[in-house]
XYZ file of C-alpha atoms in Angstrom:
718
model
C -47.340 4.339 -23.055
C -46.755 0.874 -21.612
C -44.614 0.793 -18.464
C -41.493 -1.292 -19.287
C -41.235 -2.471 -15.656
C -43.718 -5.297 -14.928
C -46.083 -4.836 -11.986
C -44.678 -7.947 -10.275
C -41.169 -6.459 -10.317
C -42.439 -3.121 -8.991
C -44.287 -4.908 -6.196
C -41.161 -6.819 -5.167
C -39.158 -3.574 -5.189
C -41.744 -1.718 -3.083
C -41.821 -4.511 -0.511
C -38.126 -5.337 -0.337
C -36.167 -2.217 -1.254
C -35.666 -0.904 2.285
C -34.894 -4.346 3.717
C -32.428 -5.094 0.957
C -30.653 -1.762 1.351
C -30.440 -2.175 5.139
C -28.925 -5.663 4.915
C -26.596 -4.592 2.109
C -25.381 -1.669 4.218
C -24.695 -4.004 7.151
C -22.820 -6.392 4.848
C -20.631 -3.554 3.580
C -19.748 -2.614 7.163
C -18.655 -6.192 7.826
C -16.555 -6.249 4.652
C -14.872 -2.986 5.616
C -14.024 -3.930 9.187
C -12.608 -7.314 8.136
C -10.757 -6.339 4.955
C -9.815 -2.676 5.429
C -7.257 -3.606 8.078
C -5.523 -5.889 5.544
C -4.776 -3.263 2.912
C -1.647 -1.983 4.626
C -0.306 -5.550 4.560
C -0.861 -6.369 0.908
C -0.621 -4.848 -2.529
C -3.076 -7.415 -3.892
C -5.334 -5.662 -6.390
C -8.335 -7.825 -5.504
C -8.206 -6.913 -1.797
C -7.666 -3.225 -2.586
C -10.537 -3.273 -5.106
C -12.908 -4.938 -2.639
C -12.104 -2.358 0.052
C -12.352 0.513 -2.429
C -15.719 -0.679 -3.746
C -17.131 -1.247 -0.252
C -15.818 2.145 0.903
C -17.513 3.993 -1.964
C -20.751 2.030 -1.716
C -21.085 2.185 2.084
C -21.914 5.897 2.300
C -24.099 5.849 -0.797
C -26.137 2.846 0.356
C -26.648 4.247 3.874
C -27.730 7.647 2.525
C -30.029 5.953 0.027
C -31.560 3.882 2.827
C -32.283 6.972 4.921
C -33.926 8.554 1.883
C -36.141 5.512 1.245
C -37.278 5.352 4.870
C -37.952 9.108 4.913
C -40.108 8.809 1.808
C -41.982 5.826 3.240
C -42.550 7.649 6.547
C -44.302 10.496 4.730
C -47.133 8.107 3.845
C -49.926 8.273 6.404
C -51.137 5.027 7.918
C -54.323 5.337 5.868
C -52.460 5.311 2.582
C -49.552 3.110 3.552
C -49.450 -0.458 2.337
C -48.300 -1.755 5.706
C -49.331 -1.359 9.362
C -48.375 1.810 11.261
C -46.472 -0.325 13.779
C -44.201 -1.578 11.027
C -43.507 2.005 9.937
C -42.269 2.576 13.487
C -39.861 -0.311 13.012
C -38.633 1.144 9.722
C -38.029 4.468 11.475
C -36.109 2.560 14.143
C -33.632 1.438 11.459
C -32.526 5.009 10.631
C -30.137 5.296 13.652
C -28.448 2.068 12.506
C -27.797 3.705 9.137
C -26.349 6.724 10.961
C -23.874 4.411 12.684
C -23.033 2.860 9.298
C -22.269 6.336 7.968
C -19.789 6.579 10.832
C -17.820 3.720 9.208
C -15.876 1.007 11.087
C -12.825 1.907 13.144
C -10.496 0.286 10.609
C -11.165 2.829 7.847
C -12.213 6.463 7.845
C -10.420 7.487 4.651
C -9.396 5.452 1.631
C -6.901 8.026 0.371
C -5.013 10.811 2.101
C -7.082 13.449 0.313
C -10.311 12.078 1.824
C -9.352 13.611 5.165
C -9.688 17.079 3.654
C -13.388 16.439 2.984
C -14.353 16.454 6.656
C -16.535 19.613 6.147
C -18.589 17.715 3.572
C -19.123 14.877 6.039
C -20.074 17.439 8.693
C -22.801 18.872 6.472
C -23.946 15.352 5.626
C -24.056 14.565 9.336
C -26.314 17.571 10.012
C -28.744 16.732 7.203
C -28.931 13.027 8.074
C -29.552 13.781 11.757
C -32.339 16.177 10.755
C -33.818 13.464 8.505
C -33.632 10.907 11.333
C -35.369 13.289 13.755
C -38.016 14.049 11.130
C -38.769 10.367 10.554
C -38.898 9.762 14.304
C -41.323 12.660 14.897
C -43.676 11.288 12.241
C -44.121 8.135 14.348
C -45.282 10.128 17.391
C -47.337 9.884 19.471
C -47.800 6.270 20.408
C -44.445 4.952 19.177
C -43.759 1.862 21.278
C -40.124 1.920 20.095
C -39.577 5.373 21.593
C -36.912 4.362 24.155
C -34.824 1.987 21.961
C -34.975 4.545 19.125
C -33.563 7.261 21.407
C -30.828 4.907 22.602
C -29.834 3.875 19.078
C -30.017 7.496 17.949
C -27.382 8.332 20.587
C -25.177 5.463 19.358
C -25.584 6.452 15.699
C -24.774 10.111 16.317
C -21.661 9.145 18.318
C -20.410 6.826 15.557
C -20.911 9.441 12.866
C -19.292 12.135 15.040
C -16.253 9.889 15.643
C -15.618 9.605 11.920
C -15.859 13.350 11.333
C -13.515 13.999 14.255
C -11.023 11.399 12.949
C -11.064 13.001 9.482
C -10.605 16.444 11.027
C -7.651 15.350 13.176
C -5.975 13.718 10.148
C -6.473 16.729 7.858
C -3.287 18.553 6.928
C -3.845 21.769 8.872
C -5.006 20.106 12.092
C -2.341 17.401 11.904
C 0.306 20.073 11.370
C -0.994 22.095 14.324
C -1.109 19.136 16.715
C 2.299 17.877 15.586
C 3.942 21.266 16.109
C 2.433 21.456 19.578
C 3.700 17.980 20.487
C 7.175 18.689 19.104
C 7.322 21.896 21.155
C 6.358 19.980 24.299
C 8.986 17.310 23.653
C 11.588 20.002 22.990
C 10.866 21.673 26.333
C 10.542 18.520 28.413
C 13.177 16.467 26.548
C 11.075 13.464 27.521
C 11.730 11.212 24.494
C 14.107 8.480 25.563
C 15.053 5.657 23.181
C 16.435 2.585 24.936
C 18.163 -0.102 22.899
C 17.212 -2.861 25.342
C 13.496 -2.165 24.885
C 11.274 -4.223 22.596
C 11.404 -2.967 19.005
C 7.659 -2.232 19.272
C 8.208 0.331 22.017
C 11.235 1.770 20.231
C 9.199 2.173 17.031
C 6.433 3.986 18.916
C 8.958 6.375 20.469
C 10.609 7.094 17.125
C 7.180 7.794 15.626
C 6.746 10.699 18.052
C 9.911 12.208 16.601
C 9.418 11.510 12.910
C 5.685 12.002 12.355
C 6.322 15.708 11.730
C 8.334 14.715 8.657
C 5.062 13.689 6.979
C 4.222 17.393 6.829
C 7.764 18.342 5.812
C 8.471 19.930 9.204
C 12.186 19.265 8.778
C 13.417 22.331 10.652
C 11.218 21.529 13.643
C 12.328 17.903 13.595
C 15.969 18.972 13.746
C 15.245 20.848 16.979
C 13.895 17.795 18.810
C 16.366 16.528 21.373
C 16.029 12.927 22.402
C 18.230 10.528 24.281
C 18.997 7.310 22.489
C 21.551 5.130 20.744
C 22.896 5.536 17.225
C 20.393 3.816 14.936
C 23.186 1.699 13.511
C 23.535 0.032 16.912
C 20.322 -1.855 16.193
C 20.536 -5.019 14.131
C 19.166 -4.821 10.558
C 16.301 -7.131 11.558
C 15.333 -4.963 14.549
C 15.620 -1.852 12.384
C 13.168 -3.395 9.911
C 10.734 -4.129 12.755
C 11.062 -0.576 14.113
C 10.326 0.970 10.719
C 7.402 -1.420 10.205
C 5.881 -0.153 13.465
C 6.440 3.480 12.473
C 4.731 3.023 9.097
C 1.886 1.091 10.690
C 1.337 4.001 13.080
C 1.327 6.369 10.100
C -1.431 4.238 8.575
C -3.466 4.138 11.782
C -3.206 7.883 12.390
C -4.113 8.979 8.858
C -6.645 6.378 7.768
C -8.408 5.003 10.880
C -10.125 6.266 14.040
C -7.123 5.516 16.231
C -6.578 9.151 17.281
C -10.174 9.366 18.474
C -10.611 5.976 20.117
C -7.362 6.270 22.098
C -8.312 9.590 23.675
C -10.247 9.995 26.921
C -13.130 11.481 24.942
C -13.067 8.585 22.497
C -13.088 5.905 25.190
C -15.979 7.655 26.959
C -17.987 7.939 23.748
C -17.296 4.315 22.871
C -18.559 3.096 26.264
C -21.713 5.207 25.904
C -22.212 3.926 22.356
C -21.835 0.247 23.225
C -23.957 0.655 26.357
C -26.718 2.298 24.310
C -26.750 -0.581 21.808
C -26.924 -3.218 24.563
C -29.657 -1.291 26.414
C -31.673 -0.828 23.203
C -31.402 -4.545 22.390
C -32.477 -5.512 25.909
C -35.471 -3.167 25.827
C -36.496 -4.344 22.350
C -36.219 -8.006 23.316
C -37.913 -7.891 26.726
C -40.322 -4.946 26.658
C -41.457 -4.326 23.082
C -44.545 -6.197 21.918
C -43.759 -7.620 18.484
C -47.409 -7.870 17.434
C -48.001 -5.775 14.317
C -44.435 -6.157 13.030
C -43.622 -8.308 10.036
C -41.674 -11.356 11.185
C -38.958 -10.793 8.592
C -38.532 -7.183 9.730
C -38.052 -8.355 13.313
C -35.311 -10.705 12.105
C -33.681 -7.831 10.199
C -33.772 -5.732 13.383
C -32.031 -8.452 15.393
C -29.449 -8.760 12.603
C -28.791 -5.021 12.863
C -28.363 -5.286 16.634
C -25.999 -8.238 16.384
C -24.091 -6.528 13.587
C -23.696 -3.337 15.627
C -22.425 -5.286 18.628
C -20.101 -7.397 16.479
C -18.623 -4.264 14.889
C -17.962 -2.772 18.331
C -16.429 -5.976 19.696
C -14.148 -6.417 16.675
C -13.166 -2.750 16.937
C -12.358 -3.282 20.615
C -9.911 -6.084 19.780
C -8.297 -3.988 17.048
C -7.991 -1.188 19.597
C -6.393 -3.361 22.276
C -3.907 -5.127 19.993
C -2.796 -2.093 17.996
C 0.753 -0.767 18.034
C -0.637 2.554 19.252
C -1.931 0.948 22.465
C 1.438 -0.575 23.231
C 3.121 2.749 22.539
C 0.776 4.511 24.947
C 1.323 1.960 27.733
C 4.955 0.971 27.299
C 8.192 2.804 27.970
C 6.854 4.165 31.271
C 9.677 4.518 33.801
C 7.332 5.859 36.461
C 7.673 3.720 39.606
C 4.158 4.524 40.825
C 1.380 1.963 40.976
C -0.122 3.331 37.789
C 3.229 3.134 36.002
C 3.806 -0.450 37.131
C 0.265 -1.404 36.127
C 0.722 0.099 32.645
C 4.013 -1.744 32.194
C 2.424 -5.051 33.216
C -0.409 -4.559 30.727
C 2.132 -3.615 28.047
C 4.175 -6.767 28.687
C 1.024 -8.893 28.309
C 0.087 -7.175 25.039
C 3.618 -7.641 23.719
C 3.170 -11.403 23.802
C 0.341 -11.081 21.294
C 1.562 -8.143 19.210
C 4.995 -9.762 18.860
C 3.278 -12.287 16.555
C 3.324 -9.519 13.931
C 7.127 -9.399 14.029
C 8.991 -9.902 10.728
C 9.554 -13.608 10.093
C 12.166 -15.074 7.776
C 11.967 -18.304 5.828
C 15.005 -20.121 4.421
C 14.889 -21.371 0.849
C 17.196 -22.407 -1.963
C 16.810 -20.486 -5.201
C 20.187 -20.784 -6.857
C 21.754 -20.039 -3.492
C 20.850 -20.182 0.166
C 18.885 -17.140 1.281
C 16.195 -16.059 3.723
C 13.052 -14.269 2.570
C 10.519 -12.244 4.543
C 7.572 -14.548 5.152
C 5.310 -12.958 7.784
C 1.820 -14.568 7.731
C -0.650 -12.597 5.626
C -3.037 -11.677 8.460
C -0.178 -10.460 10.679
C 1.693 -8.272 8.195
C 2.318 -4.584 8.672
C 3.345 -4.285 5.009
C 3.423 -6.514 1.947
C 7.052 -7.583 2.383
C 7.560 -7.804 -1.376
C 9.646 -5.925 -3.918
C 8.041 -5.400 -7.323
C 10.125 -5.352 -10.470
C 9.998 -4.524 -14.165
C 12.622 -5.893 -16.552
C 13.266 -3.926 -19.735
C 14.565 -6.895 -21.689
C 11.745 -9.294 -20.777
C 9.191 -6.561 -21.485
C 10.697 -5.786 -24.869
C 11.006 -9.386 -26.084
C 7.550 -10.127 -24.587
C 8.898 -12.864 -22.342
C 6.989 -13.746 -19.162
C 8.194 -11.826 -16.079
C 10.897 -13.732 -14.243
C 11.706 -13.846 -10.546
C 15.106 -14.053 -8.920
C 13.697 -15.630 -5.740
C 11.323 -18.336 -6.942
C 9.347 -18.911 -3.749
C 6.064 -20.759 -4.197
C 3.244 -20.658 -1.690
C 2.074 -23.824 0.051
C -1.152 -23.797 -2.002
C 0.842 -23.453 -5.226
C 2.994 -26.449 -4.297
C -0.114 -28.531 -3.537
C -1.636 -27.678 -6.937
C 1.596 -28.571 -8.763
C 1.801 -31.854 -6.871
C -1.843 -32.679 -7.738
C -1.327 -31.862 -11.438
C 1.685 -34.179 -11.709
C 0.219 -37.003 -9.624
C -3.091 -37.025 -11.494
C -1.473 -36.925 -14.934
C -3.268 -33.703 -15.901
C 0.012 -32.218 -17.176
C 0.204 -34.941 -19.852
C -3.255 -33.990 -21.120
C -2.171 -30.348 -21.465
C 0.993 -31.424 -23.295
C -1.061 -33.499 -25.767
C -3.459 -30.589 -26.350
C -0.524 -28.230 -27.005
C 1.072 -30.622 -29.533
C -2.241 -31.157 -31.343
C -2.926 -27.407 -31.490
C 0.515 -26.689 -32.985
C -0.002 -29.357 -35.653
C -3.433 -27.916 -36.518
C -2.001 -24.397 -36.846
C 0.767 -25.644 -39.151
C -1.724 -27.610 -41.279
C -4.131 -24.683 -41.720
C -1.296 -22.126 -42.093
C -3.032 -19.973 -39.503
C 0.251 -18.272 -38.676
C 0.010 -16.286 -41.932
C -3.443 -15.034 -40.978
C -2.182 -14.153 -37.500
C 0.747 -12.225 -38.987
C -1.635 -10.291 -41.250
C -3.960 -9.522 -38.338
C -1.020 -8.349 -36.251
C 0.027 -5.978 -39.035
C -3.485 -4.575 -39.346
C -3.767 -4.374 -35.564
C -0.785 -2.011 -35.412
C -2.489 0.286 -37.929
C -5.741 0.132 -35.965
C -3.975 1.006 -32.710
C -2.263 3.972 -34.358
C -5.543 5.134 -35.925
C -7.447 5.273 -32.630
C -4.497 6.485 -30.551
C -4.498 3.442 -28.280
C -0.724 3.131 -28.114
C -0.462 4.593 -24.612
C -3.250 2.350 -23.327
C -1.664 -0.822 -24.710
C 1.737 0.303 -23.439
C 0.349 0.670 -19.897
C -1.385 -2.716 -20.082
C 1.790 -4.441 -21.255
C 3.817 -2.730 -18.534
C 1.423 -3.873 -15.797
C 1.377 -7.457 -17.067
C 5.190 -7.526 -17.096
C 5.593 -6.805 -13.380
C 7.133 -9.442 -11.124
C 7.105 -9.577 -7.327
C 10.061 -10.689 -5.232
C 9.933 -11.362 -1.491
C 12.283 -9.111 0.448
C 15.411 -11.091 1.256
C 17.396 -10.723 4.447
C 20.536 -10.284 2.332
C 19.002 -7.347 0.447
C 17.795 -5.611 3.594
C 21.118 -6.110 5.378
C 22.970 -4.797 2.351
C 20.851 -1.620 2.211
C 21.078 -1.132 5.988
C 24.856 -1.583 6.025
C 25.283 0.871 3.144
C 23.221 3.528 4.955
C 25.167 2.904 8.158
C 28.491 3.151 6.327
C 27.515 6.423 4.672
C 26.382 7.859 7.992
C 29.742 7.062 9.548
C 32.200 8.120 6.852
C 31.024 11.752 6.535
C 33.581 13.893 8.392
C 31.538 17.072 8.096
C 27.852 16.115 8.655
C 26.377 18.983 6.615
C 28.741 18.524 3.668
C 28.395 14.746 3.866
C 24.591 14.838 3.887
C 24.469 17.226 0.942
C 26.889 15.052 -1.029
C 24.976 11.849 -0.293
C 21.575 13.369 -1.090
C 22.765 14.655 -4.476
C 24.649 11.504 -5.517
C 23.305 9.375 -8.374
C 26.140 6.864 -8.407
C 29.014 9.347 -8.216
C 30.112 8.431 -4.682
C 30.335 4.741 -5.520
C 32.211 5.367 -8.773
C 34.755 7.517 -6.949
C 35.222 4.739 -4.416
C 35.785 1.942 -6.959
C 37.077 3.664 -10.093
C 40.726 4.165 -9.199
C 41.864 5.241 -12.678
C 38.890 7.546 -13.252
C 37.757 6.022 -16.565
C 34.183 5.344 -15.446
C 33.819 8.761 -13.841
C 35.050 10.473 -17.004
C 32.724 8.321 -19.110
C 29.669 9.198 -16.965
C 30.509 12.898 -17.030
C 30.870 12.904 -20.805
C 27.620 10.998 -21.162
C 25.648 13.324 -18.863
C 27.084 16.346 -20.705
C 25.408 15.213 -23.942
C 21.949 15.594 -22.363
C 20.355 18.962 -21.819
C 18.958 17.830 -18.464
C 20.491 14.576 -17.258
C 17.992 13.559 -14.570
C 17.272 10.515 -12.446
C 15.145 9.137 -15.298
C 18.119 8.816 -17.650
C 20.323 7.475 -14.853
C 17.857 4.735 -13.925
C 17.168 3.626 -17.505
C 20.842 3.648 -18.541
C 21.997 1.766 -15.446
C 19.030 -0.626 -15.703
C 19.714 -1.578 -19.321
C 23.427 -1.947 -18.548
C 22.608 -4.186 -15.563
C 20.264 -6.285 -17.711
C 22.909 -6.804 -20.367
C 25.555 -7.744 -17.809
C 23.186 -10.017 -15.896
C 21.973 -12.076 -18.852
C 25.375 -12.344 -20.552
C 27.332 -13.145 -17.383
C 28.808 -16.549 -16.757
C 27.841 -18.610 -13.738
C 29.277 -17.302 -10.485
C 30.705 -19.657 -7.878
C 31.688 -17.007 -5.326
C 28.773 -16.553 -2.895
C 29.509 -12.864 -2.258
C 29.640 -12.084 -5.976
C 26.511 -14.162 -6.603
C 24.590 -12.220 -3.930
C 25.795 -8.875 -5.307
C 24.687 -9.935 -8.798
C 21.212 -11.003 -7.654
C 20.749 -7.908 -5.475
C 21.733 -5.721 -8.420
C 19.090 -7.387 -10.567
C 16.343 -6.992 -7.931
C 17.128 -3.320 -7.262
C 17.499 -2.583 -10.974
C 14.071 -4.038 -11.768
C 12.559 -2.313 -8.736
C 13.819 1.125 -9.740
C 12.462 0.737 -13.287
C 9.136 -0.388 -11.794
C 9.003 2.771 -9.666
C 9.941 4.929 -12.624
C 7.146 3.526 -14.794
C 4.364 2.706 -12.312
C 5.005 5.036 -9.366
C 7.045 7.976 -10.676
C 5.840 10.215 -7.821
C 8.049 8.188 -5.476
C 11.056 9.244 -7.562
C 9.786 12.804 -7.934
C 9.674 12.356 -11.709
C 7.158 12.871 -14.491
C 5.232 9.777 -15.573
C 4.834 10.757 -19.231
C 8.528 11.566 -19.722
C 9.743 8.348 -18.068
C 7.387 6.274 -20.239
C 8.602 8.106 -23.328
C 12.219 7.296 -22.481
C 11.496 3.593 -21.942
C 9.418 3.303 -25.107
C 12.120 5.097 -27.085
C 14.674 2.568 -25.847
C 12.447 -0.338 -26.907
C 11.956 1.190 -30.367
C 15.728 1.483 -30.823
C 16.256 -2.170 -29.932
C 13.400 -3.261 -32.194
C 14.848 -1.359 -35.152
C 18.224 -2.970 -34.565
C 16.810 -6.508 -34.708
C 14.631 -5.710 -37.725
C 17.656 -4.348 -39.570
C 19.639 -7.493 -38.748
C 16.628 -9.735 -39.588
C 16.964 -11.380 -36.180
C 14.424 -12.541 -33.628
C 15.078 -11.223 -30.088
C 14.598 -14.604 -28.439
C 15.699 -16.010 -26.120
C 16.643 -13.213 -23.724
C 20.291 -14.269 -23.423
C 20.701 -14.299 -27.216
C 19.146 -10.827 -27.513
C 21.497 -9.381 -24.895
C 24.571 -10.944 -26.490
C 23.663 -9.570 -29.932
C 23.029 -6.093 -28.539
C 26.344 -6.066 -26.685
C 28.325 -7.191 -29.745
C 26.691 -5.590 -32.770
C 24.507 -2.662 -31.746
C 25.041 0.658 -33.519
C 23.102 3.808 -32.658
C 22.885 4.924 -36.328
C 24.418 8.285 -35.442
C 21.569 9.121 -33.053
C 22.833 11.946 -30.855
C 20.814 11.166 -27.726
C 20.480 7.397 -27.576
C 19.808 6.066 -24.081
C 20.249 2.491 -25.307
C 23.570 3.308 -26.940
C 24.847 4.947 -23.742
C 23.687 1.966 -21.696
C 25.585 -0.436 -23.947
C 28.722 1.695 -23.694
C 28.367 1.691 -19.912
C 27.939 -2.097 -19.885
C 31.086 -2.505 -21.974
C 33.005 -0.213 -19.610
C 31.807 -2.218 -16.601
C 32.725 -5.438 -18.366
C 36.376 -4.390 -18.186
C 36.316 -4.605 -14.385
C 37.007 -7.751 -12.427
C 33.918 -9.881 -11.904
C 33.823 -9.427 -8.121
C 34.418 -5.685 -8.269
C 31.930 -5.229 -11.118
C 28.893 -6.591 -9.289
C 29.828 -4.971 -5.988
C 30.043 -1.614 -7.763
C 26.739 -2.088 -9.615
C 24.874 -3.150 -6.467
C 26.161 -0.141 -4.514
C 25.270 2.221 -7.355
C 21.700 0.938 -7.210
C 21.514 1.558 -3.457
C 22.793 5.078 -4.115
C 20.160 5.678 -6.801
C 17.477 4.263 -4.509
C 18.633 6.564 -1.694
C 18.617 9.545 -4.035
C 15.060 8.805 -5.145
C 13.855 8.237 -1.576
C 15.359 11.465 -0.249
C 13.986 13.612 -3.091
C 10.428 12.276 -2.892
C 7.827 14.327 -1.025
C 6.870 12.759 2.332
C 3.206 12.870 1.327
C 3.886 10.368 -1.460
C 5.448 7.971 1.058
C 2.444 8.369 3.393
C 0.103 7.420 0.544
C 1.860 4.080 -0.023
C 0.988 2.572 3.369
C -2.600 1.921 2.228
C -1.547 -0.484 -0.532
C 1.113 -2.678 1.021
C 3.922 -0.143 1.284
C 7.101 0.159 -0.764
C 10.751 -0.639 -0.085
C 11.710 2.922 -1.035
C 9.640 4.199 1.908
C 11.671 1.988 4.252
C 14.846 3.395 2.690
C 13.502 6.922 3.228
C 12.959 6.236 6.928
C 16.398 4.637 7.149
C 17.874 7.850 5.766
C 15.947 9.828 8.379
C 17.132 7.587 11.198
C 20.722 7.920 10.046
C 20.243 11.691 9.642
C 21.085 11.508 5.936
C 18.189 13.613 4.631
C 19.000 17.171 3.673
C 16.636 19.685 5.382
C 14.375 21.502 2.938
C 12.819 23.896 5.403
């Protein structure tokens, strides 16, 4: 049988496979150390995909490289296709691959569950070390790279050990054990002191010591921690945002990086030994090793590995120095000793650099004056954006709209170029010509026929759910967090924390409220409360899913049929209602775990609502475009056709009830109901789900959850 792989290709593979794998492994390490640290500051799918791909490939490529070198080393010099000296150089590369298996400091785990696989990495560590020793022994005696190989072997073992230790410390059982021990120490010493006049960075680090036990649902232990500090409402909303940013960034560093290892005495010692070994090995290789007998390209690859190893350590050192964890360890020291003063001086110097990561606000006009969160991309601790999904724009297949239309500088440059160069006129001419051609050829009839057959094809192969998910994801919009929205949420949490006469009763009432508290506050005659109770009674299990969809559809109808608002306060309440409404529907459909709901049931409810609206317009022989026209028709003429449980029908009834209120009161009520629903979802979500969000840009609901904790508005579950 003829071999399908040509001899020339096999020869290239035999000569270049190890070199290619080695360089590819080094490249993956560089990608990880540069991009992994960005994933907590962005929800960009491209960045997340690059990090995910590099993370999965890094271990596989390094293991594959060790296997190739081991197989090559088994060849005796008599049968090998290259000099014995060069085999020694190949064996010298194995410790570099061990260090690559240790991963950069910026990522040890891609997901929270990866930390639980530390035993698997431990077994892998043992087998790879045995393989490295085996390859090294095959080059003896007479290996002129004996000393640099030993030095790099030490560095590689340390790197790999650091990763296993970091995974072990971040695993659930060990993290729970260490957290309980720390909480017990703080309870005995009462040494946690929060000072309002401190930098928000230091305050955030101190609060993290208190709240990190919440990640493991150690609510009862958290309640026992006594600390001295101000009421959280004494901080400004902007400082509160910065404090929570620091806390979530520390959550990310503890669970997904080597920060717990590198900030310990053991970690610092190991890191110094590791870096010293690399420098010593490079010096010995450069000055004392005779390069005769080595391929010139392989020598260049070896220098690239050395420089890469040193670059990784240097970059890691800067990440270590300028991390929030470092500032937390140095700052807030009231000790008047020389050491205490020295630590405070170092902390004050670091603050000047770390303060660059503070939340920054940018003023813009988008129908009204507002300020949006605009922290530079490389300095973000979270994405700073609020995603949204609009039911009406999804249903009528309109492009996703944004309340805050903020364009990036690059976007503005492109728009300016298109208009200055006249390119937009060319596109307009092409569009006009295409429409005329379609009308002439009557292609629209063919398209209509294809669309009809496409629906049958989708139903035949059961692709409805797949297409539904694709359409949902393409309908998502992203809003920058506005200062008005954050202040509004903060003030609502602060107000709720203050008005509860009995803390236990107040907390229980707030945690179980899905709009009831706000309705009782605004609905003086009780009509809305009675309406909501009657509506919820018609459902067997009226859950957060029904509440969100009904209030969302009602908000959509009110928003798109409302007249222009001149009052700034009412305008802000209207826009905030729209943003929160879209955000809650987005969570319900794309991230139901954050609302402690079932994904399949929430999708069924939304799809059912769309089907009802579609039937209505088909029966009336109307086209649901534009959006404003569709909303007006639904409000005026919709009939549920005697459907007993119609979410859309209930939403329309709710919208009509809200329409009876004064304009100012209506939007204030709706906006506060959405904050209440958001608070309910945040408080009923498992802490683990919040901890998982920090790796992909974070979510506003996680900030609300921490706000509730700071204001002591979360009901203990244990």
